[in-house]
Short mmCIF file of C-alpha atoms and ligand atoms in Angstrom, two decimals:
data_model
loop_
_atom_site.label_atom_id
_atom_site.label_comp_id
_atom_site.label_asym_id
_atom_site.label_seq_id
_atom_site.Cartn_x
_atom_site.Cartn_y
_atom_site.Cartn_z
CA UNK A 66 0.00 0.00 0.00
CA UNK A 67 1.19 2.87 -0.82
CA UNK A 68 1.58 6.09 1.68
CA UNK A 69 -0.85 8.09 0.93
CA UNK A 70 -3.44 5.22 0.87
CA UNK A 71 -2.08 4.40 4.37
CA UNK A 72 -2.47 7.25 6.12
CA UNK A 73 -5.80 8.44 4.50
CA UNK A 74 -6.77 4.94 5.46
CA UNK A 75 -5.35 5.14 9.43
CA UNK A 76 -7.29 8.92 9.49
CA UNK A 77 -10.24 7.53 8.58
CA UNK A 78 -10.10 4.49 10.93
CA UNK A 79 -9.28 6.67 13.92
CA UNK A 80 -11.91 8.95 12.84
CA UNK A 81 -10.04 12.18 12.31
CA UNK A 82 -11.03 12.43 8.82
CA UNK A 83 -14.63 11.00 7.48
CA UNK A 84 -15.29 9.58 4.19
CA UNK A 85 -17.69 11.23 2.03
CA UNK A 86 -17.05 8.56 -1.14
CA UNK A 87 -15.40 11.75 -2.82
CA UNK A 88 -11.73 12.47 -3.31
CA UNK A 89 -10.50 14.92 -1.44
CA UNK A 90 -13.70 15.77 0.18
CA UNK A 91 -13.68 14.78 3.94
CA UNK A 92 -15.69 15.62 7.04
CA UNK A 93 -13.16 16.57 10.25
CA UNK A 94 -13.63 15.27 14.04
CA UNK A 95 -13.30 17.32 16.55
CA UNK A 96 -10.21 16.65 17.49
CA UNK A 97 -8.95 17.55 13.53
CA UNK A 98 -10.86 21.17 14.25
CA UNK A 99 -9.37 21.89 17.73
CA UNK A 100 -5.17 21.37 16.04
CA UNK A 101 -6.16 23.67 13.13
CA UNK A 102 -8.02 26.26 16.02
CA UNK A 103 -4.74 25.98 18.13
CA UNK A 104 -2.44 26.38 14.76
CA UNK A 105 -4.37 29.84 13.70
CA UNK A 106 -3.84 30.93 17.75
CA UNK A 107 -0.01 30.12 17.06
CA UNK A 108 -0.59 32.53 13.71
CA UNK A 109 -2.08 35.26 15.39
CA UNK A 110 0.28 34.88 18.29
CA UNK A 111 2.91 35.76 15.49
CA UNK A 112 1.52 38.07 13.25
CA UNK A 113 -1.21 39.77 15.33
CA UNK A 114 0.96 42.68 16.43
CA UNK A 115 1.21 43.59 12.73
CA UNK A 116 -2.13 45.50 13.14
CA UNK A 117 -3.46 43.27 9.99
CA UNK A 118 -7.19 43.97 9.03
CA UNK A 119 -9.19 41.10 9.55
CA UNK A 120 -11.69 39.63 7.08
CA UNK A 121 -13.98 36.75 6.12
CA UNK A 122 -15.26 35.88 3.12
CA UNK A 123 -17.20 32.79 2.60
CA UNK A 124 -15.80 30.26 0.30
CA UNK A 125 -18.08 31.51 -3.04
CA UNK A 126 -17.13 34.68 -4.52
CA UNK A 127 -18.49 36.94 -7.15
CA UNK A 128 -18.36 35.86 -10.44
CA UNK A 129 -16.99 38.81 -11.95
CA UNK A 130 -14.29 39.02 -9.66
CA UNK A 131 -12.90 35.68 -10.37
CA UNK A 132 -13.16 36.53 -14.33
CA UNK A 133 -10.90 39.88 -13.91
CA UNK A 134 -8.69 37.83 -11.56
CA UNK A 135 -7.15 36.22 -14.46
CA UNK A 136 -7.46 32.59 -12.73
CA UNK A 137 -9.35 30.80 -15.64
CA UNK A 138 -5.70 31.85 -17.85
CA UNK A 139 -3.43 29.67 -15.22
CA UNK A 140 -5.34 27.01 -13.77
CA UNK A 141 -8.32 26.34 -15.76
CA UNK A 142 -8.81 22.81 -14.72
CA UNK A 143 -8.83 23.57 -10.66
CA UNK A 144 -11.76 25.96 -11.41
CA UNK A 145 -15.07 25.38 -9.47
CA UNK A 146 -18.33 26.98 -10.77
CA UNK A 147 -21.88 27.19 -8.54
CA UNK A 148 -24.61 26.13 -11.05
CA UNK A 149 -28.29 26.06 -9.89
CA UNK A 150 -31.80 24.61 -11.92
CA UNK A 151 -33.35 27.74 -13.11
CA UNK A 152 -36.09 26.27 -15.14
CA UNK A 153 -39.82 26.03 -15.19
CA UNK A 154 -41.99 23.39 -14.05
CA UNK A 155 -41.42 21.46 -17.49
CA UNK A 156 -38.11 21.76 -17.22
CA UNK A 157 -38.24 20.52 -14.01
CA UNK A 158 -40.41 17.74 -14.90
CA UNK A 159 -37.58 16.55 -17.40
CA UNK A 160 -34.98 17.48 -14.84
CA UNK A 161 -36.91 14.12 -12.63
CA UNK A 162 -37.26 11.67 -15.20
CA UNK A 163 -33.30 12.20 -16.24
CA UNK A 164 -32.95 10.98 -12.40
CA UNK A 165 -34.99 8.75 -12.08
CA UNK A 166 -33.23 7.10 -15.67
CA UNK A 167 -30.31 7.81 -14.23
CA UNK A 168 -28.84 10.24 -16.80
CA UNK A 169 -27.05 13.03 -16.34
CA UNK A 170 -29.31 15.88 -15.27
CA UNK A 171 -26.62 18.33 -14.37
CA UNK A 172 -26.57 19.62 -18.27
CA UNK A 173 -29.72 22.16 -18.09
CA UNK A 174 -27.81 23.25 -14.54
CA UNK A 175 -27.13 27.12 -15.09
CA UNK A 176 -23.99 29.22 -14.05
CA UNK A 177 -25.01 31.42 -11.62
CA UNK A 178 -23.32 34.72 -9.93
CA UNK A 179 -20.66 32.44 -8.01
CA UNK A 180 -17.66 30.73 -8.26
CA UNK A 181 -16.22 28.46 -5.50
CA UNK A 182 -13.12 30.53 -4.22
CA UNK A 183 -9.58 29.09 -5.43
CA UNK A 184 -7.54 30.95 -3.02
CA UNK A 185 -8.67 32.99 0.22
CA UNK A 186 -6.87 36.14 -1.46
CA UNK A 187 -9.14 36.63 -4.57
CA UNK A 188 -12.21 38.47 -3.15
CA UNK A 189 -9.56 40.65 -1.77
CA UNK A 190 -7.91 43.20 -4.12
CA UNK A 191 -11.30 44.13 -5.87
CA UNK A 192 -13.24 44.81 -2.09
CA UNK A 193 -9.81 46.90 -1.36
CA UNK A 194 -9.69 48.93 -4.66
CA UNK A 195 -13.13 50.04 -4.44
CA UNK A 196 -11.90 52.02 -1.36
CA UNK A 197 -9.49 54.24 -3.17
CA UNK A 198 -5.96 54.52 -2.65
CA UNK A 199 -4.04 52.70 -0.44
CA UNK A 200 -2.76 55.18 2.68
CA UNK A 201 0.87 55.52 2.94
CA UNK A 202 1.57 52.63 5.07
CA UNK A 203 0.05 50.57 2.54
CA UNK A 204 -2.68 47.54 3.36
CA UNK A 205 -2.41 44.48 5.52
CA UNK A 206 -5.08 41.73 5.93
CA UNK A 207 -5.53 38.67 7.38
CA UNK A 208 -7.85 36.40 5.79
CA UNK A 209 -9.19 32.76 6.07
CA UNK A 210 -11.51 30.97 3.83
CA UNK A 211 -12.30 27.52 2.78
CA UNK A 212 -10.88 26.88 -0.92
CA UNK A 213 -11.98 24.52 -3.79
CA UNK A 214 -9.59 23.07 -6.46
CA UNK A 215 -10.64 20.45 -8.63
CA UNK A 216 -8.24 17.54 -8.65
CA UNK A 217 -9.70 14.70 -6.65
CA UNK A 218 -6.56 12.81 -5.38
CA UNK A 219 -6.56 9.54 -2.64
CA UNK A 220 -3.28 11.96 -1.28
CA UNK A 221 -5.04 13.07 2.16
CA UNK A 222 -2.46 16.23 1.46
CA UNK A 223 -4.56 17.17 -1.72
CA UNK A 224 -8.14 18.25 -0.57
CA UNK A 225 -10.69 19.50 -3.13
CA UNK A 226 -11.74 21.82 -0.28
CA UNK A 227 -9.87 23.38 1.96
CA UNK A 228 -8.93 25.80 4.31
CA UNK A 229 -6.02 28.77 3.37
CA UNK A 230 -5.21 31.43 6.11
CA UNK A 231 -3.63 34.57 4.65
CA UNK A 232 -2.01 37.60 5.12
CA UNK A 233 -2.03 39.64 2.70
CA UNK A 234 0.27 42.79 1.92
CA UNK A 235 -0.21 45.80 -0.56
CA UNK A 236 1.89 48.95 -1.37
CA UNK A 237 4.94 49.11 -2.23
CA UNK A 238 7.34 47.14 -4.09
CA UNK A 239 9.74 47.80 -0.89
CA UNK A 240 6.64 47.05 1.49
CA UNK A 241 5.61 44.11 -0.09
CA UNK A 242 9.45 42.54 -0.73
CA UNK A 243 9.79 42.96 3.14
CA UNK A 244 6.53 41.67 4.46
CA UNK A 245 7.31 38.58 2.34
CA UNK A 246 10.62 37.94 3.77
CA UNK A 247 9.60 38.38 6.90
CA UNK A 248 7.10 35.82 6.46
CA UNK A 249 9.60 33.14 5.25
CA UNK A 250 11.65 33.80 8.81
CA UNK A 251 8.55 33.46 10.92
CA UNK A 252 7.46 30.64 8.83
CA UNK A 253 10.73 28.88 9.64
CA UNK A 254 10.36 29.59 13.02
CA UNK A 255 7.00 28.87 13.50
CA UNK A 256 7.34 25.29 11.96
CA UNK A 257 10.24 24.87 14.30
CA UNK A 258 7.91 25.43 17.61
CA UNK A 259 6.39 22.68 16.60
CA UNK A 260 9.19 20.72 16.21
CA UNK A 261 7.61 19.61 12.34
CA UNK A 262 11.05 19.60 9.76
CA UNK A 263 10.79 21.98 6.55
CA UNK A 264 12.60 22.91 3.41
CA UNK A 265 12.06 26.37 1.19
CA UNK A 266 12.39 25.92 -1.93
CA UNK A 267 10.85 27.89 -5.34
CA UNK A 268 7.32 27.09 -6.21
CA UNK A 269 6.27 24.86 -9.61
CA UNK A 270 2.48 25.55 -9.82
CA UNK A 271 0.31 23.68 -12.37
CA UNK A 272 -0.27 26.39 -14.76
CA UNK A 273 -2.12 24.67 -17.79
CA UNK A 274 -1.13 24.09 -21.05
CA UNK A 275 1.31 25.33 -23.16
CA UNK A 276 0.88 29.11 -22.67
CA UNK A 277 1.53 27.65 -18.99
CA UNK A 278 4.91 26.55 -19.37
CA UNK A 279 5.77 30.41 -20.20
CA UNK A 280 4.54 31.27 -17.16
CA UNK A 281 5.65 28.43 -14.56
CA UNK A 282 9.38 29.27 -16.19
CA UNK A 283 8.27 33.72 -15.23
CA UNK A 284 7.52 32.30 -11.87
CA UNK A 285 10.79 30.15 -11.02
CA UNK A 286 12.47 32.19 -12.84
CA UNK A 287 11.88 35.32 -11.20
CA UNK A 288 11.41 34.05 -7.76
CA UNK A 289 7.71 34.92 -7.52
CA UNK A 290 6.56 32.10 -5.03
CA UNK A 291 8.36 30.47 -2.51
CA UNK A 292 7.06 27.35 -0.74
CA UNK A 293 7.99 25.66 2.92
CA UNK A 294 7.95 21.99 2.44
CA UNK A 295 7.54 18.79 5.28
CA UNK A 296 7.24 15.78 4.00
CA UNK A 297 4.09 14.68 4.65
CA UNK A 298 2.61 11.85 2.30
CA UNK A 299 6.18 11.47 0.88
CA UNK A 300 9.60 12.11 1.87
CA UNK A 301 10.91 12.26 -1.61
CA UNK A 302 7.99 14.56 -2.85
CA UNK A 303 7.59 17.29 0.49
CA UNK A 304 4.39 19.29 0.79
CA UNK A 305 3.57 22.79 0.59
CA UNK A 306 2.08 23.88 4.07
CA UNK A 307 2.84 27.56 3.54
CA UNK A 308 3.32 29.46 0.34
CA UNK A 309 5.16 33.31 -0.27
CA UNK A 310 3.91 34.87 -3.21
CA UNK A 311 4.72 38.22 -4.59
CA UNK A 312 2.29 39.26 -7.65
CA UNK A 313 4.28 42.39 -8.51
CA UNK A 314 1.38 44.52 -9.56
CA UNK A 315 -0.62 41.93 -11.18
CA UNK A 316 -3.31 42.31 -8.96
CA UNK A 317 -2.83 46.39 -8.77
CA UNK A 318 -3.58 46.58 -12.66
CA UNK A 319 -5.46 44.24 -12.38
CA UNK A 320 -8.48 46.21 -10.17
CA UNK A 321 -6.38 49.53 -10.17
CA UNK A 322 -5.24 49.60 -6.63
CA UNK A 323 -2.69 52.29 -6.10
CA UNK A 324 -0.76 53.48 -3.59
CA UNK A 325 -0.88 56.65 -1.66
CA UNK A 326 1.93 57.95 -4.13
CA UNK A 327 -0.28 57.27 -7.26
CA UNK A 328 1.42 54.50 -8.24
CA UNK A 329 0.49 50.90 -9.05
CA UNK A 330 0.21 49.22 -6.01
CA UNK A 331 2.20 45.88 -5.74
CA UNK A 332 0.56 42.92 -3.53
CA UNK A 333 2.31 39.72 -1.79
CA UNK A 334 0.73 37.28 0.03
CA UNK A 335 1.07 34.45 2.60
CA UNK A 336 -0.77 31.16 2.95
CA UNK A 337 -0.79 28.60 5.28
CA UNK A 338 -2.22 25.34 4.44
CA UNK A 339 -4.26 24.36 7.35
CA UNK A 340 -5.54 20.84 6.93
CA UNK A 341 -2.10 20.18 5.35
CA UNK A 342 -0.17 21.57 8.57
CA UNK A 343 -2.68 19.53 10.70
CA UNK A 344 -1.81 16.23 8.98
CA UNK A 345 2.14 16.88 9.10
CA UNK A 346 1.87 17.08 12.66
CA UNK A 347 -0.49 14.19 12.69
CA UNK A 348 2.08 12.29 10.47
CA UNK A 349 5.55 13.60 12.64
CA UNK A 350 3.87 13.63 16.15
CA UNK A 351 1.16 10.56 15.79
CA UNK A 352 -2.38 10.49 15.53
CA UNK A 353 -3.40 10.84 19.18
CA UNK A 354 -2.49 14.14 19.78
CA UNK A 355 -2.14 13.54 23.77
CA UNK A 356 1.23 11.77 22.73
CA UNK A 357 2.44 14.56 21.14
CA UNK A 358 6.04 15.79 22.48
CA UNK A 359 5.17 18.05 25.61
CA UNK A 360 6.87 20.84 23.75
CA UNK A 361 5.13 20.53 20.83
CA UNK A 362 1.79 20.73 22.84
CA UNK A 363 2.61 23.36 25.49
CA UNK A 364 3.33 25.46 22.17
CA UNK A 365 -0.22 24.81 20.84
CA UNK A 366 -1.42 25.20 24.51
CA UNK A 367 -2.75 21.44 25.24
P1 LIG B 628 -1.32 28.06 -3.29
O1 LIG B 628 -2.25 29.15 -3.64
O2 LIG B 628 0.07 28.49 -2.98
O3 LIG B 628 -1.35 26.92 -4.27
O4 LIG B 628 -1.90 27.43 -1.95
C1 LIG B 628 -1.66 28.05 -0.72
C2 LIG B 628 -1.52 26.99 0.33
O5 LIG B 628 -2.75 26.24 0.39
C3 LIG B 628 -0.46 25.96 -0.04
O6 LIG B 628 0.81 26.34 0.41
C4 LIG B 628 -0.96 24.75 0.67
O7 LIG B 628 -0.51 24.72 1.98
C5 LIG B 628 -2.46 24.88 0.63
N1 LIG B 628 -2.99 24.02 -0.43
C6 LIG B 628 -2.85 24.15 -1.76
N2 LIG B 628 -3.43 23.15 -2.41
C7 LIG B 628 -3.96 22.34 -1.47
C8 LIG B 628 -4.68 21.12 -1.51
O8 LIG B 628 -4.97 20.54 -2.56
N3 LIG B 628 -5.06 20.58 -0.32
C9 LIG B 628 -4.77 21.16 0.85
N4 LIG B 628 -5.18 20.57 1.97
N5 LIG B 628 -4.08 22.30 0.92
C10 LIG B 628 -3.67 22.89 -0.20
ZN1 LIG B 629 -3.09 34.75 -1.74
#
């Protein structure tokens, strides 16, 4: 059996995790909730001095939004929409007998206003920009939203849905550059508290197709998004738990955020991974978390 099998296959039998029959799509016990509620303390015991402005958006966002954030270019195939019946009775009537035959009554679905959200970031810069101009200390926020990406996987590290906490930094190239490498330092440190072993290395998203390529060789190649990797599923193959991404001002064209000088703003962002930080310290420390190392749960506060 292979790894990932095994330890999707302990979660489940201990409970932590609960099949829904779907890839990637899991229910969480309790216990699973209360390590990724004593992980975000552990964030906010970090980066809560920063003064960050906190918001939640639910995990659909506006439709529009997600077609001027330029996602359906990269990652096409990750892309969730929300489709709803919006028939009449007839239609409805047909909608029925397709079930009841069994065949596929999804086609006469319709898109409607919302998309599932691919990253906690993306209702962000277009809520910000319709303020105005950043001041001159720039923006900070700190986000958290459950996340869909379509690529069902029996690798209990690769969820369909879920959850991304975020900071998120806009202003200056200067202001963003530093909030980012701060974040890889406290990252490193943070990981360390918890005694879970990581690696930073340059990011290889799956950008689609051959127009891709171009721009998974602009990312590398310009050192747009870092990554901290534990091995989770695979020792060979670490996982991303965190990601540091700068957008240069991608995202400041993009809705025409600028900064208090007039210029384009520039944006950055971090993200931790929380189910995937909960499983590496459910794969490093053990599954019953009151046999984690003392250290590892005085720092979470057990
Ligand atoms: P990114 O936008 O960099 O791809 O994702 C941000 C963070 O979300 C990643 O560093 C990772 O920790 C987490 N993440 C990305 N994809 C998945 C996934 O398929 N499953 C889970 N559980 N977390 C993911
Ligand atoms: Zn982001």
């Amino acid at each position: 059996m292979d790894m990932q099998t095994s330890l999707l296959d302990r979660l489940f039998e201990t409970g932590l995790l609960i099949d829904t029959g779907i890839e990637g799509l899991y229910g969480r016990s309790g216990s699973f909730e209360e390590v990724i509620t004593r992980f975000e303390a552990l964030i906010d015991e970090v980066g809560g001095a920063d003064g960050a402005e906190a918001i939640r958006f639910p995990p659909g966002m506006n439709r529009a939004y997600f077609e001027g954030s330029g996602y359906m270019k990269s990652f096409p195939q990750l892309a969730g929409t929300v489709h709803s019946f919006c028939g009449n009775e007839l239609d409805h009537m047909h909608l029925l007998q397709c079930m009841e035959a069994g065949d596929d009554w999804t086609k006469g679905q319709e898109a409607t206003d919302i998309v599932l959200t691919p990253a906690a970031c993306y209702p962000l810069y277009p809520t910000v920009a319709k303020r105005g101009a950043l001041p001159t200390e720039g923006g900070l926020f700190d986000l958290q939203s459950y996340c869909f990406r379509h690529e069902p996987s029996n690798d209990p590290a690769r969820m369909q849905l879920f959850r991304m906490r975020e900071y998120v930094r806009m202003g200056t190239p200067e202001q963003v550059m530093a909030f980012r490498n701060d974040w890889m330092e406290r990252g490193k440190a943070l990981m360390a508290r918890v005694e879970l072993p990581v690696e930073i290395d340059v990011a290889n998203d799956p950008f689609f197709g051959r127009a891709g390529r171009m721009m998974k060789n602009n990312q590398r190649d310009q050192n747009l998004k870092f990554e901290l990797l534990i091995p989770i599923t695979s020792t060979a193959k670490p996982t991303a738990c965190m990601s540091f991404n700068y957008h240069q001002d991608h995202f400041g064209k993009s809705w025409d955020i600028s900064t208090a000088d007039g210029e384009v703003a520039h944006t950055a962002c971090v993200g931790f991974g929380l189910e995937r930080i909960a499983l590496a310290l459910f794969q490093h420390h053990g599954l019953d978390v009151g046999e984690w190392p003392a250290r590892v749960r005085a720092t979470l506060g057990y």
